[in-house]
mmCIF file of C-alpha atoms in Angstrom:
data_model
loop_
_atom_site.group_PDB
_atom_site.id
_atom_site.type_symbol
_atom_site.label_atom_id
_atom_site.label_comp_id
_atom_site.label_asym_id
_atom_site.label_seq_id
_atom_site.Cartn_x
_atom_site.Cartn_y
_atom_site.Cartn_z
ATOM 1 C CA UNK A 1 -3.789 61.417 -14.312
ATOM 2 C CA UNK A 2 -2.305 58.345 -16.258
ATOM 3 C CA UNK A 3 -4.113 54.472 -15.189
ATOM 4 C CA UNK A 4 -2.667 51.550 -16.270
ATOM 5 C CA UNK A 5 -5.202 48.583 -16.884
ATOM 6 C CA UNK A 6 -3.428 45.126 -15.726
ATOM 7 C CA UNK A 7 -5.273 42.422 -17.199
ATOM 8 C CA UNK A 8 -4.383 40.056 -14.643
ATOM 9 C CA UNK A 9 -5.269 40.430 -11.039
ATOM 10 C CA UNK A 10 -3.125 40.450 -8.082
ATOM 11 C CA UNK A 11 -2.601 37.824 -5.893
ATOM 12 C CA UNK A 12 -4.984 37.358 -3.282
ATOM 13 C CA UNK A 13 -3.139 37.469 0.786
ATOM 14 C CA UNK A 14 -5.130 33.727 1.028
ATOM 15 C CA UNK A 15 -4.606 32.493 -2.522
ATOM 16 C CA UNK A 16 -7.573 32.704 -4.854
ATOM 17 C CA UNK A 17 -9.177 29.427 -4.547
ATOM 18 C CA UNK A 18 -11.157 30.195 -8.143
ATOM 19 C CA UNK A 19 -8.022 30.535 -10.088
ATOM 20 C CA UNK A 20 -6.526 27.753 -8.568
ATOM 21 C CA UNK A 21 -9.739 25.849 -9.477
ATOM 22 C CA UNK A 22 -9.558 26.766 -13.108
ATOM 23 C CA UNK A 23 -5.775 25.911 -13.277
ATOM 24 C CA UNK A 24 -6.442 22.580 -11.832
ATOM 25 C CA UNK A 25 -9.555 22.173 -14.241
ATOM 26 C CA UNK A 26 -7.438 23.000 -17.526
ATOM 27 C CA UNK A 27 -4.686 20.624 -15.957
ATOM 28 C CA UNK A 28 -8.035 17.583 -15.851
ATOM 29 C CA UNK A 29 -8.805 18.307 -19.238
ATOM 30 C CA UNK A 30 -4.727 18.664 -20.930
ATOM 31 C CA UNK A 31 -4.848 15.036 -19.363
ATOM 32 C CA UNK A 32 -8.389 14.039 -20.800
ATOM 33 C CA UNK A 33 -7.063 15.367 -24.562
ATOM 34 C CA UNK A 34 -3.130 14.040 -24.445
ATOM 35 C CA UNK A 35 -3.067 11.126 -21.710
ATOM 36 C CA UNK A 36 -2.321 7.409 -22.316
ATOM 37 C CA UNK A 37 -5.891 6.083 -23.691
ATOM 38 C CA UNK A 38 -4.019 1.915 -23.888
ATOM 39 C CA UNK A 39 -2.594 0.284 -20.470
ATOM 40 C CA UNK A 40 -1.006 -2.869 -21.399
ATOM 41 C CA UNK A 41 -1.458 -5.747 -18.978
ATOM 42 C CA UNK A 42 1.924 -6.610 -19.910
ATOM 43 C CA UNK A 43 3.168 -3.267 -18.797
ATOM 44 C CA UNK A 44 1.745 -3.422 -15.377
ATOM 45 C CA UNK A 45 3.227 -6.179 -12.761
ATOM 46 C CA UNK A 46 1.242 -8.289 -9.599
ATOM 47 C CA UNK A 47 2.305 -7.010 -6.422
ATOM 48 C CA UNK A 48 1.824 -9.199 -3.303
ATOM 49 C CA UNK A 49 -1.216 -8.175 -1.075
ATOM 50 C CA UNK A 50 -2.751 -9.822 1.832
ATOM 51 C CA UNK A 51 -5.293 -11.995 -0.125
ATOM 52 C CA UNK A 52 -3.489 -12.673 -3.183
ATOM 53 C CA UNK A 53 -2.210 -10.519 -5.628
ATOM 54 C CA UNK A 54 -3.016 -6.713 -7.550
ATOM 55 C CA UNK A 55 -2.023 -5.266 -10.645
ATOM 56 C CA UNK A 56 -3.007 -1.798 -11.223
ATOM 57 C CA UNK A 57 -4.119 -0.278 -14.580
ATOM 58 C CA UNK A 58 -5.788 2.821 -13.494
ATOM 59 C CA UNK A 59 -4.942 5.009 -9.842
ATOM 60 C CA UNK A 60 -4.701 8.790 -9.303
ATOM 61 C CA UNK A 61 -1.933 7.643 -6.941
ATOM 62 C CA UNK A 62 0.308 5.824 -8.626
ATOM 63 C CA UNK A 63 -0.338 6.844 -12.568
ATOM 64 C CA UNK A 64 -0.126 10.315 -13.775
ATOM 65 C CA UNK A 65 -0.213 10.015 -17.355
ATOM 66 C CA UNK A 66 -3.600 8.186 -18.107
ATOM 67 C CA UNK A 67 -6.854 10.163 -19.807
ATOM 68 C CA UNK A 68 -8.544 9.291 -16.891
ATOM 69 C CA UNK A 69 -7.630 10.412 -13.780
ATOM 70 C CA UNK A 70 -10.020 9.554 -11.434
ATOM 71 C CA UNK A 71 -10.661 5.836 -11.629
ATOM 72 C CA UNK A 72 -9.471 3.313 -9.534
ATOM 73 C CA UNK A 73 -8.787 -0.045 -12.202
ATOM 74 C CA UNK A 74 -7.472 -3.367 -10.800
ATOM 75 C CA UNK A 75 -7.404 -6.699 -10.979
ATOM 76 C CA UNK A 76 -7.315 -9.346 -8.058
ATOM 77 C CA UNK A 77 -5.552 -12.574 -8.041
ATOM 78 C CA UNK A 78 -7.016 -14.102 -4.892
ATOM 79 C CA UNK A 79 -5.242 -17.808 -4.536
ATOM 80 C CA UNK A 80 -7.536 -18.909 -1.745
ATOM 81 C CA UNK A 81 -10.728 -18.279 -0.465
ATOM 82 C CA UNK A 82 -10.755 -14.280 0.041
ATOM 83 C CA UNK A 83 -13.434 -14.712 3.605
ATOM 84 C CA UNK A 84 -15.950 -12.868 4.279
ATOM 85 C CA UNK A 85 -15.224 -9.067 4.514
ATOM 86 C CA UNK A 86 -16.520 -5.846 3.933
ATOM 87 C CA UNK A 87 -16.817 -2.857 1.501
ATOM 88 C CA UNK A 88 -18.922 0.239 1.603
ATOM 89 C CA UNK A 89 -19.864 0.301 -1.583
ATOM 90 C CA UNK A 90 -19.027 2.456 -4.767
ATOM 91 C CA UNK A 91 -17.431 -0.402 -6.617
ATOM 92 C CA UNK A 92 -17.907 -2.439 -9.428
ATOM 93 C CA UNK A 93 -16.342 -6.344 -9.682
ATOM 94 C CA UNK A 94 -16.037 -8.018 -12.685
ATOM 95 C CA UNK A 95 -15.338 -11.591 -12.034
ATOM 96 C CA UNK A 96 -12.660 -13.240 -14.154
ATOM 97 C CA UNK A 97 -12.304 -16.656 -12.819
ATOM 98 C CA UNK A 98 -13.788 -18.711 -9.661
ATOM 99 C CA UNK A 99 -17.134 -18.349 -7.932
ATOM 100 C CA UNK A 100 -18.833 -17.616 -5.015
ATOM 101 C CA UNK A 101 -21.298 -15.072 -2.926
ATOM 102 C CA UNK A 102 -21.918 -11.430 -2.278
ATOM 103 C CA UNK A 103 -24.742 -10.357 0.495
ATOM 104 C CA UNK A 104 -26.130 -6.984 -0.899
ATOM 105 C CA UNK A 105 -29.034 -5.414 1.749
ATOM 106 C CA UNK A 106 -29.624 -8.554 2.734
ATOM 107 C CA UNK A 107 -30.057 -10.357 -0.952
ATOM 108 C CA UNK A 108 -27.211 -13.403 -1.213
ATOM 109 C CA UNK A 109 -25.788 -12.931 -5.324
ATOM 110 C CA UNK A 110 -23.774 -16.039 -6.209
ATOM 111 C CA UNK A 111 -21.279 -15.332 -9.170
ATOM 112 C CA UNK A 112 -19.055 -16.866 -11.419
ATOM 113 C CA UNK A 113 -17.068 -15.995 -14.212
ATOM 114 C CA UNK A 114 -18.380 -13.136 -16.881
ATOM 115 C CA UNK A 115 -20.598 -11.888 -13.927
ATOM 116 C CA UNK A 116 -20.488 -8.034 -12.979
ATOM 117 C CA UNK A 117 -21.266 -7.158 -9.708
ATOM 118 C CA UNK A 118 -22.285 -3.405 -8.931
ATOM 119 C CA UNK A 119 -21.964 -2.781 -5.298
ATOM 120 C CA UNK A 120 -23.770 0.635 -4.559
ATOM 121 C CA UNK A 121 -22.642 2.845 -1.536
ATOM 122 C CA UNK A 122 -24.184 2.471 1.850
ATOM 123 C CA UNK A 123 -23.890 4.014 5.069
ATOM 124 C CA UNK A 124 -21.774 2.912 7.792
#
C-alpha cells in the first residue's frame, strides 16, 4: 500500500474561511512593508461636496497603495458656516483654519485653529 502525503489541503465545498483569513492577513502586511509611506497634498485634488470641499489622503476605497489601509484621512474646506449636524463618533478633527463649537455629552468645546478635537463613539 503506497500513500502520498500532499502538503496542502484540499479545498473545502464552502471555502476555508481560515486560509482565506491568512491570505488576506499576508496581503495587510505586503502593504504595511512596501506601500506609499508620503501622500503629497499636491498629488491629491478638492472635490466639490455639499459643505465645501474634500481632498482625500488616506481611504480603503479609493487608495490601494498606501501602508495604511485602514484609515480614513481628509481634509475639509468648508466656505460657509458648516450648521449644526451630527456624527456618531470615532473621529478625530484637527482644525486648520476658522472657529467655532462642538457639543460632546452635553459639554459645549469652542475651537479654533491648532485645536484637536477627539470625538469618541456613542450610541444611537
Amino acid at each position: 500500500m503506497e500513500e502520498v502525503r500532499v502538503r496542502e489541503r484540499e479545498p473545502q465545498p464552502n471555502g476555508d474561511r481560515y486560509e482565506e483569513t491568512l491570505r488576506e492577513r499576508a496581503g495587510w502586511v505586503e502593504r504595511a512593508m512596501t506601500g506609499q509611506v508620503l501622500i503629497k497634498g499636491s498629488e491629491r485634488k478638492f472635490e466639490p461636496n455639499r459643505q465645501g470641499h474634500i481632498k482625500r489622503y488616506l481611504n480603503p476605497q479609493f487608495f490601494h497603495d498606501t501602508a495604511l489601509s485602514e484609515w480614513v484621512i481628509f481634509q475639509h474646506d468648508i466656505k460657509r458656516q458648516s450648521g449644526k449636524h451630527r456624527h456618531q463618533g470615532g473621529l478625530v478633527l484637527f482644525v486648520v483654519e476658522g472657529e467655532g463649537t462642538t457639543d460632546v455629552d452635553g459639554l459645549r468645546l469652542d475651537w479654533q485653529p491648532g485645536d484637536l478635537l477627539l470625538l469618541p463613539i456613542q450610541a444611537n
